[in-house]
């Protein structure tokens, strides 16, 4: 399924139902997923694959919550789940098995070293401007921003993109500082968010002079 195309939401819901039924019966290994990607997903479709996987995970989250709209959509899609799963732990395990659906972006993205840039227009740093897929200069992290939240793919911290977290851009101009991008990855009311201090943003990248880091936009 390709997000944004006709019927894509129903296909995402169908795939989410299949995913939740697949969790207890699969035997796939990560090597199998890498092989499938290499054989079936051209380089130019890397971001599309990540968007599709994120859309499936969003629908899976809704089904696990027992969202009636999601179950109605599942009926419309013509899929009946064997049993309604609610275990986020099992979904995290599945996300680990299928992690390469996200990390193939890291493997296929040319690394660009961080270089200092003068601060940009702080007012341009908004939640809307962040919509899309971003990869950091060290090729270790993927951030996927959408209306559902921010998915973080950072395998070293066991952040697998399986959850869409709330995020916000915090204005700090009153004290002369650049905006702060807060991602509530602990789901703790932003009491201990993952924070990036954004020195500037444009259509291609955003950067942090404080943290010596740059994220490139893929889509």
Short mmCIF file of C-alpha atoms in Angstrom, two decimals:
data_model
loop_
_atom_site.label_atom_id
_atom_site.label_comp_id
_atom_site.label_asym_id
_atom_site.label_seq_id
_atom_site.Cartn_x
_atom_site.Cartn_y
_atom_site.Cartn_z
CA UNK A 1 0.00 0.00 0.00
CA UNK A 2 1.18 3.51 -0.82
CA UNK A 3 -0.01 6.28 1.54
CA UNK A 4 -1.94 8.99 -0.22
CA UNK A 5 -3.23 6.77 -3.04
CA UNK A 6 -6.82 5.64 -3.54
CA UNK A 7 -7.77 2.88 -1.11
CA UNK A 8 -4.50 3.10 0.80
CA UNK A 9 -6.14 3.56 4.21
CA UNK A 10 -8.19 0.37 3.80
CA UNK A 11 -5.11 -1.52 2.63
CA UNK A 12 -3.20 -0.22 5.67
CA UNK A 13 -5.98 -1.42 7.98
CA UNK A 14 -6.07 -4.82 6.25
CA UNK A 15 -2.30 -5.13 6.63
CA UNK A 16 -2.56 -4.09 10.30
CA UNK A 17 -5.05 -6.90 10.94
CA UNK A 18 -2.71 -9.34 9.23
CA UNK A 19 0.21 -8.03 11.28
CA UNK A 20 -1.56 -8.59 14.60
CA UNK A 21 -2.58 -12.12 13.57
CA UNK A 22 0.96 -12.81 12.29
CA UNK A 23 2.67 -11.95 15.57
CA UNK A 24 2.20 -15.34 17.24
CA UNK A 25 2.76 -17.56 14.21
CA UNK A 26 5.65 -15.99 12.31
CA UNK A 27 9.13 -17.41 11.97
CA UNK A 28 10.70 -14.69 9.85
CA UNK A 29 14.29 -13.67 10.50
CA UNK A 30 15.70 -10.19 9.95
CA UNK A 31 17.89 -11.55 7.16
CA UNK A 32 14.73 -12.61 5.30
CA UNK A 33 13.33 -9.08 5.54
CA UNK A 34 16.59 -7.53 4.31
CA UNK A 35 16.61 -9.97 1.40
CA UNK A 36 13.01 -9.13 0.49
CA UNK A 37 13.80 -5.40 0.55
CA UNK A 38 16.89 -5.86 -1.63
CA UNK A 39 14.92 -7.88 -4.16
CA UNK A 40 11.68 -5.88 -4.23
CA UNK A 41 12.25 -2.29 -3.12
CA UNK A 42 14.30 0.01 -5.39
CA UNK A 43 16.42 2.67 -3.73
CA UNK A 44 14.05 5.40 -4.89
CA UNK A 45 11.16 3.73 -3.03
CA UNK A 46 12.90 3.59 0.36
CA UNK A 47 10.96 6.49 1.86
CA UNK A 48 7.67 5.18 0.44
CA UNK A 49 8.25 1.84 2.15
CA UNK A 50 8.90 3.58 5.48
CA UNK A 51 5.72 5.66 5.13
CA UNK A 52 3.70 2.55 4.33
CA UNK A 53 5.07 0.67 7.34
CA UNK A 54 4.33 3.67 9.59
CA UNK A 55 0.74 3.78 8.29
CA UNK A 56 0.27 0.07 9.05
CA UNK A 57 1.61 0.55 12.58
CA UNK A 58 -0.79 3.46 13.12
CA UNK A 59 -3.75 1.25 12.22
CA UNK A 60 -2.40 -1.57 14.38
CA UNK A 61 -2.23 0.81 17.35
CA UNK A 62 -5.86 1.81 16.77
CA UNK A 63 -6.96 -1.85 16.60
CA UNK A 64 -5.12 -2.64 19.83
CA UNK A 65 -6.91 0.25 21.53
CA UNK A 66 -10.21 -1.26 20.43
CA UNK A 67 -11.00 1.78 18.31
CA UNK A 68 -14.44 1.17 16.79
CA UNK A 69 -13.63 3.22 13.69
CA UNK A 70 -10.57 1.07 13.06
CA UNK A 71 -12.60 -2.12 13.42
CA UNK A 72 -15.27 -0.76 11.09
CA UNK A 73 -12.54 -0.01 8.56
CA UNK A 74 -11.21 -3.55 9.02
CA UNK A 75 -14.66 -4.90 8.17
CA UNK A 76 -14.83 -2.63 5.12
CA UNK A 77 -11.41 -3.90 4.06
CA UNK A 78 -12.71 -7.46 4.22
CA UNK A 79 -10.44 -8.82 6.93
CA UNK A 80 -11.50 -10.59 10.13
CA UNK A 81 -8.90 -10.92 12.85
CA UNK A 82 -8.53 -14.29 14.51
CA UNK A 83 -8.53 -12.58 17.89
CA UNK A 84 -8.13 -8.98 19.06
CA UNK A 85 -4.60 -8.47 20.39
CA UNK A 86 -3.83 -5.82 22.97
CA UNK A 87 -0.20 -6.60 23.81
CA UNK A 88 2.08 -3.68 23.01
CA UNK A 89 5.01 -5.89 24.01
CA UNK A 90 4.22 -8.34 21.22
CA UNK A 91 3.95 -5.51 18.72
CA UNK A 92 7.34 -4.20 19.86
CA UNK A 93 8.77 -7.67 19.28
CA UNK A 94 7.27 -7.72 15.79
CA UNK A 95 8.64 -4.22 15.16
CA UNK A 96 12.09 -5.52 16.08
CA UNK A 97 11.71 -8.41 13.63
CA UNK A 98 10.61 -6.01 10.88
CA UNK A 99 12.90 -3.14 11.89
CA UNK A 100 14.67 -3.13 8.55
CA UNK A 101 11.50 -1.77 6.92
CA UNK A 102 12.60 1.46 8.63
CA UNK A 103 16.37 1.05 8.92
CA UNK A 104 16.82 0.36 5.21
CA UNK A 105 16.57 4.15 4.95
CA UNK A 106 19.70 4.48 7.10
CA UNK A 107 21.52 1.85 5.06
CA UNK A 108 20.62 3.51 1.77
CA UNK A 109 21.12 7.18 2.67
CA UNK A 110 24.44 8.81 1.86
CA UNK A 111 25.93 10.30 4.99
CA UNK A 112 26.52 14.05 5.10
CA UNK A 113 28.83 15.33 7.83
CA UNK A 114 27.55 18.06 10.14
CA UNK A 115 28.86 21.51 9.34
CA UNK A 116 28.15 24.65 11.30
CA UNK A 117 25.49 26.89 9.77
CA UNK A 118 24.39 30.31 10.90
CA UNK A 119 21.09 30.27 12.78
CA UNK A 120 18.02 30.52 10.59
CA UNK A 121 14.61 32.10 11.05
CA UNK A 122 13.38 30.68 14.35
CA UNK A 123 9.76 31.39 13.42
CA UNK A 124 10.09 28.89 10.54
CA UNK A 125 10.57 26.03 13.02
CA UNK A 126 7.02 24.72 13.44
CA UNK A 127 5.30 21.36 13.83
CA UNK A 128 3.93 21.73 10.30
CA UNK A 129 7.40 22.35 8.84
CA UNK A 130 8.63 19.07 10.34
CA UNK A 131 6.12 16.87 8.52
CA UNK A 132 7.99 14.14 6.67
CA UNK A 133 10.91 11.76 7.11
CA UNK A 134 14.32 12.91 8.38
CA UNK A 135 17.65 11.10 8.79
CA UNK A 136 20.45 12.43 10.98
CA UNK A 137 23.96 13.14 9.70
CA UNK A 138 25.38 10.13 11.57
CA UNK A 139 22.83 7.81 9.88
CA UNK A 140 21.76 6.41 13.24
CA UNK A 141 18.29 7.94 13.65
CA UNK A 142 15.12 8.33 11.61
CA UNK A 143 12.36 10.73 12.67
CA UNK A 144 8.97 10.34 10.98
CA UNK A 145 6.61 13.23 11.67
CA UNK A 146 2.93 13.08 10.76
CA UNK A 147 -0.44 14.06 12.18
CA UNK A 148 -0.22 10.89 14.31
CA UNK A 149 2.93 12.07 16.09
CA UNK A 150 6.63 11.35 15.77
CA UNK A 151 8.03 7.86 15.28
CA UNK A 152 11.64 7.48 16.37
CA UNK A 153 13.83 4.81 14.82
CA UNK A 154 17.00 4.68 16.89
CA UNK A 155 17.95 1.00 17.30
CA UNK A 156 20.78 1.71 19.74
CA UNK A 157 18.17 2.93 22.24
CA UNK A 158 15.64 0.23 21.24
CA UNK A 159 13.38 2.87 19.72
CA UNK A 160 11.89 0.94 16.82
CA UNK A 161 9.32 3.34 15.41
CA UNK A 162 6.45 1.19 16.66
CA UNK A 163 4.85 4.08 18.56
CA UNK A 164 3.85 7.56 17.40
CA UNK A 165 4.82 9.94 20.21
CA UNK A 166 3.47 13.40 20.92
CA UNK A 167 5.87 16.19 19.98
CA UNK A 168 5.99 19.97 20.15
CA UNK A 169 8.14 22.91 19.14
CA UNK A 170 8.88 25.06 22.19
CA UNK A 171 9.52 28.76 21.63
CA UNK A 172 12.50 30.01 23.66
CA UNK A 173 12.96 33.34 21.90
CA UNK A 174 12.07 35.30 25.03
CA UNK A 175 15.45 34.31 26.48
CA UNK A 176 17.30 34.54 23.16
CA UNK A 177 17.52 30.80 22.53
CA UNK A 178 16.58 28.76 19.47
CA UNK A 179 13.40 26.64 19.49
CA UNK A 180 13.42 23.24 21.19
CA UNK A 181 11.86 20.19 19.54
CA UNK A 182 10.48 18.00 22.33
CA UNK A 183 9.49 14.39 21.58
CA UNK A 184 7.62 12.78 24.46
CA UNK A 185 9.08 9.31 23.92
CA UNK A 186 8.52 8.30 27.56
CA UNK A 187 4.88 9.41 27.26
CA UNK A 188 5.28 11.27 30.51
CA UNK A 189 3.62 14.62 29.79
CA UNK A 190 6.88 16.00 28.39
CA UNK A 191 8.58 15.71 31.77
CA UNK A 192 11.61 13.95 30.22
CA UNK A 193 11.39 14.33 26.43
CA UNK A 194 13.97 13.65 23.76
CA UNK A 195 15.09 17.19 22.88
CA UNK A 196 16.67 18.68 19.77
CA UNK A 197 17.63 22.36 19.82
CA UNK A 198 16.79 23.51 16.29
CA UNK A 199 19.01 26.32 15.02
CA UNK A 200 17.21 26.47 11.68
CA UNK A 201 15.11 24.60 9.15
CA UNK A 202 14.43 24.69 5.42
CA UNK A 203 12.98 22.33 2.82
CA UNK A 204 16.03 20.06 2.87
CA UNK A 205 17.25 19.87 6.46
CA UNK A 206 17.16 21.15 10.02
CA UNK A 207 20.23 21.62 12.17
CA UNK A 208 21.37 22.06 15.75
CA UNK A 209 24.52 24.06 16.40
CA UNK A 210 24.24 23.27 20.09
CA UNK A 211 24.25 19.51 19.51
CA UNK A 212 26.41 19.48 16.34
CA UNK A 213 23.71 17.57 14.50
CA UNK A 214 21.82 17.84 11.22
CA UNK A 215 18.76 15.97 9.95
CA UNK A 216 18.21 15.67 6.20
CA UNK A 217 14.67 15.48 4.81
CA UNK A 218 14.01 12.42 2.68
CA UNK A 219 10.33 13.03 1.98
#
